[in-house]
CSV table of C-alpha atoms in Angstrom, one decimal:
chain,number,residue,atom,x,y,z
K,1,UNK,CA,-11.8,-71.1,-28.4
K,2,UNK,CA,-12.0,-69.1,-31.9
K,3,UNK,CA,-11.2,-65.5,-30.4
K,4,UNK,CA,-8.0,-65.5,-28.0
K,5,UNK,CA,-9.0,-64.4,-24.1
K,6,UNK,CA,-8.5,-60.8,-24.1
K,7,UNK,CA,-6.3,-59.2,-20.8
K,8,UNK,CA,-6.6,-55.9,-20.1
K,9,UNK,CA,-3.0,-55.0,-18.8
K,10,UNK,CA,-3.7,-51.3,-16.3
K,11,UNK,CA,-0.1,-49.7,-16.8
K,12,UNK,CA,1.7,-46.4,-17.3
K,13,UNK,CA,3.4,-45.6,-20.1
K,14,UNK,CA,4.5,-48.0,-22.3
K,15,UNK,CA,8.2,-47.6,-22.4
K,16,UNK,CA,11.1,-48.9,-21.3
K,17,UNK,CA,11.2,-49.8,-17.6
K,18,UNK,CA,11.2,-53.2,-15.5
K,19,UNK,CA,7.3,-53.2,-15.2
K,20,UNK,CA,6.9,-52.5,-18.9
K,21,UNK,CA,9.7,-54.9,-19.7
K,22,UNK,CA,8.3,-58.1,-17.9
K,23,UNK,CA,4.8,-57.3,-19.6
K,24,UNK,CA,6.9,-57.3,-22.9
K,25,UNK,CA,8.8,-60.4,-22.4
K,26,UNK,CA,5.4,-61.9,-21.1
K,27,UNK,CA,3.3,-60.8,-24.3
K,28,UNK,CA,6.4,-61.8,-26.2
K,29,UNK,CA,6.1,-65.6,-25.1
K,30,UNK,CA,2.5,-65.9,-24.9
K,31,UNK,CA,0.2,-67.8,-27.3
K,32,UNK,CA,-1.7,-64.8,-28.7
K,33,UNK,CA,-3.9,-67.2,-30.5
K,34,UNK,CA,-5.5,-67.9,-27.3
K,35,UNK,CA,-4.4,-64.9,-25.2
K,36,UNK,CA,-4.3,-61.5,-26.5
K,37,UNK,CA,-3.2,-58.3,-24.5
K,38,UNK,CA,-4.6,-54.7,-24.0
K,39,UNK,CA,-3.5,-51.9,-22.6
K,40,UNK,CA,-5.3,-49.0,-20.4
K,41,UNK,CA,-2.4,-46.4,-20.2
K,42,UNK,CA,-2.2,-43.6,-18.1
K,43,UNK,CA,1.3,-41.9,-18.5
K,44,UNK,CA,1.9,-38.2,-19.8
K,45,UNK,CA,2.6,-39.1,-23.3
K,46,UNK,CA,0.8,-42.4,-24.5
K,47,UNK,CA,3.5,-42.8,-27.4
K,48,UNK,CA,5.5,-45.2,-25.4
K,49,UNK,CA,8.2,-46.9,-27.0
K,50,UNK,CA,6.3,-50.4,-27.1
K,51,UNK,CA,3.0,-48.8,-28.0
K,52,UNK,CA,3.9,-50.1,-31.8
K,53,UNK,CA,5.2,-52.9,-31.0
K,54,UNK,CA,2.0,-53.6,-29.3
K,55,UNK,CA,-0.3,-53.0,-32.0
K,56,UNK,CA,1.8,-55.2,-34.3
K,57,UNK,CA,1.0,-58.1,-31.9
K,58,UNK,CA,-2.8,-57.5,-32.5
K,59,UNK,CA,-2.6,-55.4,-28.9
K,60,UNK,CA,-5.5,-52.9,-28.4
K,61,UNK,CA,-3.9,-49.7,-26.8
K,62,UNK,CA,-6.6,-47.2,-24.5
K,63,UNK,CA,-5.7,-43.8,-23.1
K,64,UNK,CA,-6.9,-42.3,-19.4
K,65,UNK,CA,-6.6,-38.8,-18.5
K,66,UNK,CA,-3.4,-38.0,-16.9
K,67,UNK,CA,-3.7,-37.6,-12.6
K,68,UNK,CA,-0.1,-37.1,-11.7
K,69,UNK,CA,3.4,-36.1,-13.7
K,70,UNK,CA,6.6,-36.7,-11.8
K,71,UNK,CA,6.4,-33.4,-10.2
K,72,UNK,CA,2.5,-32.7,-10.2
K,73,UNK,CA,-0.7,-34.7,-8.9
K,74,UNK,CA,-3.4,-33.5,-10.2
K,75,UNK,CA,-6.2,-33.9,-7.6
K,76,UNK,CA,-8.9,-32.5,-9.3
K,77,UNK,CA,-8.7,-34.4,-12.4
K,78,UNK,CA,-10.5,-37.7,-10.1
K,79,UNK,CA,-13.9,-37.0,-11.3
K,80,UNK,CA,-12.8,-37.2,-14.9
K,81,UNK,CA,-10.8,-39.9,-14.4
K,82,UNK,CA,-13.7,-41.9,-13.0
K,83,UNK,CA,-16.1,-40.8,-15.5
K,84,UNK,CA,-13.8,-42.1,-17.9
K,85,UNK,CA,-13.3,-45.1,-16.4
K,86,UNK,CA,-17.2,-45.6,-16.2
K,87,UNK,CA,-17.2,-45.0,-20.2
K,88,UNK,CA,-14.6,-47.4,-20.6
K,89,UNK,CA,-15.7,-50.2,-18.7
K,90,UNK,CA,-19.6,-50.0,-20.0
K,91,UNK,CA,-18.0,-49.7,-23.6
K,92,UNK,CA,-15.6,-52.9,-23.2
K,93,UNK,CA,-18.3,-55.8,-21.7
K,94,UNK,CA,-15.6,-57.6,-23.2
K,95,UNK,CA,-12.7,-57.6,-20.6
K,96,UNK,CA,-13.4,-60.8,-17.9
K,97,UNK,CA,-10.0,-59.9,-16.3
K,98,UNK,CA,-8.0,-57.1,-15.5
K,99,UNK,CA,-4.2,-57.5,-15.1
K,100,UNK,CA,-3.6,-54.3,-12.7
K,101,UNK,CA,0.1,-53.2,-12.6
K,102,UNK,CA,-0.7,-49.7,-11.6
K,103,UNK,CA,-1.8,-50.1,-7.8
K,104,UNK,CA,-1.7,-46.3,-6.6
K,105,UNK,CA,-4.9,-45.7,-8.4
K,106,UNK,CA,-6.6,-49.3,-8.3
K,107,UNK,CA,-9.0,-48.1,-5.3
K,108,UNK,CA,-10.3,-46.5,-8.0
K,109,UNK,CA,-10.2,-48.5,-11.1
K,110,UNK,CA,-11.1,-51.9,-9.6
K,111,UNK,CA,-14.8,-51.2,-8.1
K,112,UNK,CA,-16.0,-49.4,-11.4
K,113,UNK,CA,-14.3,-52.0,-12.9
K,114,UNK,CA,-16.8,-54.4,-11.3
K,115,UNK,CA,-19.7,-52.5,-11.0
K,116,UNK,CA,-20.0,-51.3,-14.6
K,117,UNK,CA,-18.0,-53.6,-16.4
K,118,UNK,CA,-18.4,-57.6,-16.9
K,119,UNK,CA,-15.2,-58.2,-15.3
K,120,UNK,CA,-15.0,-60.9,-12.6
K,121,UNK,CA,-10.8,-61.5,-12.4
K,122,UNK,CA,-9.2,-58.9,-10.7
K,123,UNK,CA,-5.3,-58.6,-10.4
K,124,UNK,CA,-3.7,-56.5,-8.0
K,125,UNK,CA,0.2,-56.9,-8.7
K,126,UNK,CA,2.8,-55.7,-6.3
K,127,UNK,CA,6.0,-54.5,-8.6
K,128,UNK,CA,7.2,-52.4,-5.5
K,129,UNK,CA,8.2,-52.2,-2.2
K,130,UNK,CA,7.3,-48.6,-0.7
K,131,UNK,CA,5.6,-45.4,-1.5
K,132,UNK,CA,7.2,-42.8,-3.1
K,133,UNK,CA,8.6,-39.8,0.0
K,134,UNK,CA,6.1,-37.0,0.8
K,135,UNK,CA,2.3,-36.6,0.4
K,136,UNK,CA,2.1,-38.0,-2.8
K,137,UNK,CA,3.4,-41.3,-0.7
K,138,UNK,CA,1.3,-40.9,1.9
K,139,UNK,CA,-1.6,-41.0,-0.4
K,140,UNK,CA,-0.6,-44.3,-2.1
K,141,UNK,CA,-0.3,-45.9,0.9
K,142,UNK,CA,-4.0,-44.8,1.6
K,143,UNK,CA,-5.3,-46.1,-1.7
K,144,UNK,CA,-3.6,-49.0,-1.3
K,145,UNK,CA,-5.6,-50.5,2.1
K,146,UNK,CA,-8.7,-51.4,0.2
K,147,UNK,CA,-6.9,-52.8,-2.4
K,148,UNK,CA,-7.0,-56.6,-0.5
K,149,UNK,CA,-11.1,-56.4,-0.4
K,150,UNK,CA,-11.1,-55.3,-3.9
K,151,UNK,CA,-9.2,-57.4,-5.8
K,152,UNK,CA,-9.7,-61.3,-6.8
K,153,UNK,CA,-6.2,-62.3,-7.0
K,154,UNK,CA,-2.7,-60.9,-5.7
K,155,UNK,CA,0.4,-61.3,-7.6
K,156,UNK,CA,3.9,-59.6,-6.0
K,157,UNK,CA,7.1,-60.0,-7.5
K,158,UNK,CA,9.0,-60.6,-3.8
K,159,UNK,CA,8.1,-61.4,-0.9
K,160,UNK,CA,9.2,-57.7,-0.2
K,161,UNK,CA,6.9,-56.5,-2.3
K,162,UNK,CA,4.1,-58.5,-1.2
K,163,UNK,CA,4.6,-57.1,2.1
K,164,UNK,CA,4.3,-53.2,0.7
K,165,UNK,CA,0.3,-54.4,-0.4
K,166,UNK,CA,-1.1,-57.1,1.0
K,167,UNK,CA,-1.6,-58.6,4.6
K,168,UNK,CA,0.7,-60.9,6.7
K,169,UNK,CA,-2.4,-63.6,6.6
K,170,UNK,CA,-2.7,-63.9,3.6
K,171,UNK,CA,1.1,-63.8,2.5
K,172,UNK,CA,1.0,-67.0,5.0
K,173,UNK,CA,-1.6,-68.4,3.7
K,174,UNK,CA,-0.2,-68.5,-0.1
K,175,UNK,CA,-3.1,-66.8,-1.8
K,176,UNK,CA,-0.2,-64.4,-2.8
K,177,UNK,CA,1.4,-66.0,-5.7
K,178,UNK,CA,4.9,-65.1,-6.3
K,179,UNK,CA,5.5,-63.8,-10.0
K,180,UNK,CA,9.3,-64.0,-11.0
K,181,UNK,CA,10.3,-61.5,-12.8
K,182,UNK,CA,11.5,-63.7,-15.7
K,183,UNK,CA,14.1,-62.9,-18.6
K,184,UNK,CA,15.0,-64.9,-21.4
K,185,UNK,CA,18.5,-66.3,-20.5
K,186,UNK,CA,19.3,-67.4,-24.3
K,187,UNK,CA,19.5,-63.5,-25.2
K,188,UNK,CA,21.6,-62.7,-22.4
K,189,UNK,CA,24.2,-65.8,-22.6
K,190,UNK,CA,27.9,-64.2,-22.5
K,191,UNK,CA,30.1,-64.4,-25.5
K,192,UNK,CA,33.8,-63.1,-25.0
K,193,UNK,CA,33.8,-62.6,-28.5
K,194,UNK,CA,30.6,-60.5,-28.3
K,195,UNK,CA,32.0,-58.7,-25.6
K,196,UNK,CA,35.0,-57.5,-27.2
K,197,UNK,CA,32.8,-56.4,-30.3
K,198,UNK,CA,30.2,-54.5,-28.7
K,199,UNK,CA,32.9,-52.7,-26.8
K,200,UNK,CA,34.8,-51.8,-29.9
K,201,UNK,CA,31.6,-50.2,-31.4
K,202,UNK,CA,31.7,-47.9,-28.3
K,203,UNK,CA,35.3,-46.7,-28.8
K,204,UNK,CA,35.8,-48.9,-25.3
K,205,UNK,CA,38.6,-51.2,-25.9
K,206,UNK,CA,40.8,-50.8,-23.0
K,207,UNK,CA,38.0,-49.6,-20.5
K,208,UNK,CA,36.4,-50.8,-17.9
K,209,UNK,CA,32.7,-50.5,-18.0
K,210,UNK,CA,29.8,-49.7,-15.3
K,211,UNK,CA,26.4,-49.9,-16.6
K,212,UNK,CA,23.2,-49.3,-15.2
K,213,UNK,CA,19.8,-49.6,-17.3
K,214,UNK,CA,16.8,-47.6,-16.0
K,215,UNK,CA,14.6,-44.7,-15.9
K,216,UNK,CA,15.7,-41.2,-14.6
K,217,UNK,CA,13.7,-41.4,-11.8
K,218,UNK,CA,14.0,-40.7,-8.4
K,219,UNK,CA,13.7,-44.0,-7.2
K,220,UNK,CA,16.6,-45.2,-9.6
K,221,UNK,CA,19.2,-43.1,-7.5
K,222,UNK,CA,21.5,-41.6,-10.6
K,223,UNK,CA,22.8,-38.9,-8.4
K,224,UNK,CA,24.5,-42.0,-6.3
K,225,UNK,CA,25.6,-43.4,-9.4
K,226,UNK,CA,27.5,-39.9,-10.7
K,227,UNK,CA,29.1,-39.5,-7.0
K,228,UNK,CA,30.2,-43.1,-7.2
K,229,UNK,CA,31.9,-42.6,-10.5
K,230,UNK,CA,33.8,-39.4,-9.6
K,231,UNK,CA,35.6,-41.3,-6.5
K,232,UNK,CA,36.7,-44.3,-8.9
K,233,UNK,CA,38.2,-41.5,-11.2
K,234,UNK,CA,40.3,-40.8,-8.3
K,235,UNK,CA,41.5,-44.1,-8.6
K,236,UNK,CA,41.7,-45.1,-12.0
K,237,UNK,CA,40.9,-43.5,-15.1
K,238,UNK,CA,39.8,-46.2,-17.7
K,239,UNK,CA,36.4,-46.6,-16.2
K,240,UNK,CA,33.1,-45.6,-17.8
K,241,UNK,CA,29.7,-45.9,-16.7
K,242,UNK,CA,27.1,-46.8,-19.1
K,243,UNK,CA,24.0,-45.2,-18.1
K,244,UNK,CA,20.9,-46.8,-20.5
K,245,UNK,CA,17.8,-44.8,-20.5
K,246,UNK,CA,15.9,-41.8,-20.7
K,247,UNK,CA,13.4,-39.9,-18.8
K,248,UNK,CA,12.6,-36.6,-16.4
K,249,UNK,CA,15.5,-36.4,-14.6
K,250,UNK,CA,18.4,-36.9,-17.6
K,251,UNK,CA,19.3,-33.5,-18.5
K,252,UNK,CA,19.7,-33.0,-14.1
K,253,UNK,CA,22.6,-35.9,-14.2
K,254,UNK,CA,23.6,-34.6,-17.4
K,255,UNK,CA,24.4,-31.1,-15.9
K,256,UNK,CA,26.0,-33.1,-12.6
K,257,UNK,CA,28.5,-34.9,-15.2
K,258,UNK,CA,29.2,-31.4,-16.6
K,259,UNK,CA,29.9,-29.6,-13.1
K,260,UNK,CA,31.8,-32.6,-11.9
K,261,UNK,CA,33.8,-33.0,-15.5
K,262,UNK,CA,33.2,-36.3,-15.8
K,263,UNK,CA,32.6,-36.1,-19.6
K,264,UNK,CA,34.9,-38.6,-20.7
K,265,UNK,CA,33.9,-41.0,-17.6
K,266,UNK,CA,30.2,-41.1,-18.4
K,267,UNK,CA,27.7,-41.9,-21.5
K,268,UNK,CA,24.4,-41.6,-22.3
K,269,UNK,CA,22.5,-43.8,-24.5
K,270,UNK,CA,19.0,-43.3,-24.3
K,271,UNK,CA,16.7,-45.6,-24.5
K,272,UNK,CA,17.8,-48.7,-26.6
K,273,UNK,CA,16.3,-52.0,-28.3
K,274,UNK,CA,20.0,-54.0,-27.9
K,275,UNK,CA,20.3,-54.3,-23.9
K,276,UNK,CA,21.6,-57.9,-23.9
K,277,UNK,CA,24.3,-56.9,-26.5
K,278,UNK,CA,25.0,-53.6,-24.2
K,279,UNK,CA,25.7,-55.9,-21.6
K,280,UNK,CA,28.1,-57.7,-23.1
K,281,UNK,CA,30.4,-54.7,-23.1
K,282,UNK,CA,30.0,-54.1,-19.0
K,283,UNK,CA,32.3,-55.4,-16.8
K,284,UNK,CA,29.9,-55.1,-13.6
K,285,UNK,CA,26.3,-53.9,-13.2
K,286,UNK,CA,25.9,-51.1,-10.8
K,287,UNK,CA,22.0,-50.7,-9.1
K,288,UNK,CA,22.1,-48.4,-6.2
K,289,UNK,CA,18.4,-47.6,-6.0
K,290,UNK,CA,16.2,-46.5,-3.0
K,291,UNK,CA,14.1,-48.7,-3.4
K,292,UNK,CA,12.6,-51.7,-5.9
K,293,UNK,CA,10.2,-54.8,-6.3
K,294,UNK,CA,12.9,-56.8,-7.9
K,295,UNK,CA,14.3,-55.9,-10.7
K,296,UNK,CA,14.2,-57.2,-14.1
K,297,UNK,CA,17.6,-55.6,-15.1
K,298,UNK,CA,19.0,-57.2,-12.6
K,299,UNK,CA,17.6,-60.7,-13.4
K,300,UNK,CA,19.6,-59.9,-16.8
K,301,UNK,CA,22.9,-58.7,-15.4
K,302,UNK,CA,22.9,-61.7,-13.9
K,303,UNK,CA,21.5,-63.8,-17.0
K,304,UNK,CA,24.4,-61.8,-18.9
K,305,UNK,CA,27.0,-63.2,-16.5
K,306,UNK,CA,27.9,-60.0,-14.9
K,307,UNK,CA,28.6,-59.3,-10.8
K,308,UNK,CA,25.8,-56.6,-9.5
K,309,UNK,CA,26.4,-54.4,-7.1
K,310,UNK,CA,23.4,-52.8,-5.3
K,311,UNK,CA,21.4,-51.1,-2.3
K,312,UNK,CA,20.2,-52.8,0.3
K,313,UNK,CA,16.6,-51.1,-1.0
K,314,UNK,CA,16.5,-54.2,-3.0
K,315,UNK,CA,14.6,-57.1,-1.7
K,316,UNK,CA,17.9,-59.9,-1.5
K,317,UNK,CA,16.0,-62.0,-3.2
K,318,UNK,CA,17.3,-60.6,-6.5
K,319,UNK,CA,20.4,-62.7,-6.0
K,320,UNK,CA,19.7,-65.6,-8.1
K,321,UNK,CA,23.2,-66.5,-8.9
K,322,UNK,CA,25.1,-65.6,-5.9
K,323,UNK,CA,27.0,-62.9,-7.8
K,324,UNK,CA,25.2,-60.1,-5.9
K,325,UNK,CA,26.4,-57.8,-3.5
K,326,UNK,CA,24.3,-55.5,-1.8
K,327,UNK,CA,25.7,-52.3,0.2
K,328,UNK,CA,23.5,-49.6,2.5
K,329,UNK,CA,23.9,-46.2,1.2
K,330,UNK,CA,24.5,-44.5,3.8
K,331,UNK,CA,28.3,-46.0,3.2
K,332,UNK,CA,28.8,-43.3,0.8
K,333,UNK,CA,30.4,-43.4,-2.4
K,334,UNK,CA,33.9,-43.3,-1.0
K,335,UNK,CA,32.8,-47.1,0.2
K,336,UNK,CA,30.6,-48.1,-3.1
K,337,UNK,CA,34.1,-46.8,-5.5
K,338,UNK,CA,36.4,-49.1,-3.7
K,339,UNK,CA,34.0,-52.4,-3.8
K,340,UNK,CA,33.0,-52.0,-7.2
K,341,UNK,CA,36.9,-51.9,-8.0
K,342,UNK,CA,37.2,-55.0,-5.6
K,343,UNK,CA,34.6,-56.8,-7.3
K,344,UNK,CA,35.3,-56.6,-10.8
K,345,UNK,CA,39.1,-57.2,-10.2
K,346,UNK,CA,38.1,-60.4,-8.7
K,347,UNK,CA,35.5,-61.4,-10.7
K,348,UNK,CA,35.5,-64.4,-13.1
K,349,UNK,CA,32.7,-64.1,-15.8
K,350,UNK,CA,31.0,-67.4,-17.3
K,351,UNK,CA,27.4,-68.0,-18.6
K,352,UNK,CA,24.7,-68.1,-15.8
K,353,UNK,CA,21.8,-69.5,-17.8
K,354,UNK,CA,21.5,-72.7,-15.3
K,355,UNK,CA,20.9,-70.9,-12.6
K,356,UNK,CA,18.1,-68.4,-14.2
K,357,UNK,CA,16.5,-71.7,-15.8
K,358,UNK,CA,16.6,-73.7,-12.8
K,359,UNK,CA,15.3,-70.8,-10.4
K,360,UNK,CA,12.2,-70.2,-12.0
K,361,UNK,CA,13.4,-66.7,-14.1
K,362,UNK,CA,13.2,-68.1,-17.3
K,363,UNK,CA,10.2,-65.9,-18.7
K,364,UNK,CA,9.2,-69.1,-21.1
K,365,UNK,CA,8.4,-70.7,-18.0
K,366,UNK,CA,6.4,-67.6,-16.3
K,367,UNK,CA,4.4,-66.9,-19.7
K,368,UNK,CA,2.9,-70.2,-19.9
K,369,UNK,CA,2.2,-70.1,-16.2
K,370,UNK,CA,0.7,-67.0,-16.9
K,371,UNK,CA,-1.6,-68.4,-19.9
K,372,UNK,CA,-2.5,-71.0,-17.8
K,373,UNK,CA,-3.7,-68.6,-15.1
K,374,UNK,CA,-5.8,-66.4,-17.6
K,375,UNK,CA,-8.0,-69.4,-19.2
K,376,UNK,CA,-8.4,-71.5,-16.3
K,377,UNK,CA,-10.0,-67.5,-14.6
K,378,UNK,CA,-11.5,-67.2,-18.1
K,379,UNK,CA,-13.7,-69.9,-18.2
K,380,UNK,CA,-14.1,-70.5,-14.5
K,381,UNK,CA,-15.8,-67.1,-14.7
K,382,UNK,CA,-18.2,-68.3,-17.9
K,383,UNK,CA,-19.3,-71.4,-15.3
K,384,UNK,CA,-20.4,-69.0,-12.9
């Protein structure tokens, strides 16, 4: 094999987030001499924070027109879209297999895929576990019913999230691999000394810290977070939540901290490149999100050492070390305040990186399963 298998990974914007994280950590850990990445993107922007990092890998990076913002769906962008996805595939004989993270739109992409392309592997991957509220939703769900007939192989990251796709038969009959969500537990191991450090370059020596790493997105439930932290201020004062991340719906929970004067209580970091040494500096990880897959942040919280506290919106599968506690929102944040506070009063920290290892998260482990997966499809397809 002279020329390394080439993937073409169907994602949104490349930036920070637990899809586009586990695709890192994945091309990270990979042997790019005999598999190589690409990337069809089709977020607002295209300059996602990986996007160079990608190229520096040898990583070939493609652009789609844009069908839907976080507010806006552009309906009558389809015919474009398809058009350009005709182009593409007739340009790119190249691509055998398509790695499709993006399933609202792979009704679409997956038949021209086949029809005018020379691809015979096609991945439908489950990262989720429900539709977004309202029409937008509704469509999903829609687009996602052909989705089974379409595609040549289904990956989920849950069991939960293999449900939101693909049918009960063939959950039971294991054609639905499980893909963990993998992390590398040697970046996250917990050093005291570390800890103290990283908390000192934040001006956070005698505080207590909250952190949360995600997008502003609906989804990711900030709101909750702010109304959580302004009933532990009634308590105690030395807290802080760390909220990591950027994205539409920042300046919003900006202006909340404003109106509810919780400056002091509550920093904003962007997005940032140092995640495991951020979370050596919290005391607990806090994930109260509507809904999720199962999330890669909170395969490293746990990686890191750290007690988690989130939703019951997360499949329970998350908890890999038994240091997970998961609460229904409708408790209010009255309830979430006073368990946190429970939690990390009671809480021993020590490393964790048995646990991750030995239950299949170490992404070492899911990389080379993954490289496996690609030639064996690669040249199976050739035979044919």
């Amino acid at each position: 094999m002279n020329e390394p298998i080439r993937v073409l990974n169907i994602v949104g914007e490349m930036s920070p987030g637990g899809i586009e994280t586990l695709i890192m950590n994945i091309y990270r850990n990979i042997d790019r001499t005999k598999v190589q990445f690409d990337f069809l993107q089709h977020e607002p922007s295209y300059e996602g924070s990986f996007n160079d990092e990608i190229e520096r890998m040898g990583g070939r990076i493609y652009k789609m027109p844009v069908l839907k913002t976080l507010t806006k769906t552009y309906y009558w962008k389809l015919f474009e879209y398809q058009k350009e996805l005709k182009n593409f595939f007739t340009e790119h004989p190249e691509y055998h297999i398509i790695h499709g993270h993006m399933t609202n739109t792979a009704a679409i992409y997956m038949p021209i895929a086949k029809k005018y392309g020379n691809v015979n592997c096609l991945i439908a991957h489950s990262h989720l576990t429900q539709s977004r509220p309202g029409l937008a939703g509704k469509i999903t769900d829609i687009l996602h019913k052909p989705i089974p007939k379409l595609a040549t192989d289904y990956f989920a990251c849950s069991e939960m999230a293999a449900k939101w796709i693909f049918p009960e038969d063939a959950i039971k009959s294991g054609k639905v691999r499980i893909i963990k969500n993998g992390v590398d537990p040697k970046k996250f191991y917990f050093d005291y000394n570390k800890s103290i450090e990283i908390k000192k370059k934040f001006g956070l020596e005698n505080k207590i810290v909250i952190g949360n790493v995600a997008r502003f997105k609906t989804e990711k439930n900030h709101t909750f977070q702010i109304e959580i932290m302004k009933e532990i201020t009634k308590i105690r004062s030395d807290i802080v939540l760390m909220l990591v991340g950027d994205g539409e719906l920042r300046q919003k929970i900006e202006e909340q901290v404003r109106q509810l004067h919780l400056e002091q209580n509550v920093i904003f970091l962007g997005v940032r490149s140092d995640v495991p040494d951020l979370m050596q500096a919290m005391d607990l990880f806090l994930l109260p999100s509507l809904y999720e897959g199962l999330p890669v942040v909170g395969v490293e919280a746990q990686a890191a050492g750290l007690p988690v506290i989130t939703s019951t919106g997360v499949t329970r599968e998350t908890d890999i070390t038994g240091n997970v506690d998961f609460l229904n929102l409708d408790l209010g944040a009255a309830y979430w305040a006073q368990a946190i506070l429970q939690k990390i009063e009671g809480f021993n920290r020590h490393d964790m990186y048995e646990y991750i290892h030995n239950n299949g998260y170490d992404i070492v482990e899911t990389a080379k399963w993954l490289q496996d997966f690609y030639i064996r499809k690669h040249f199976s397809s050739k035979d044919n």
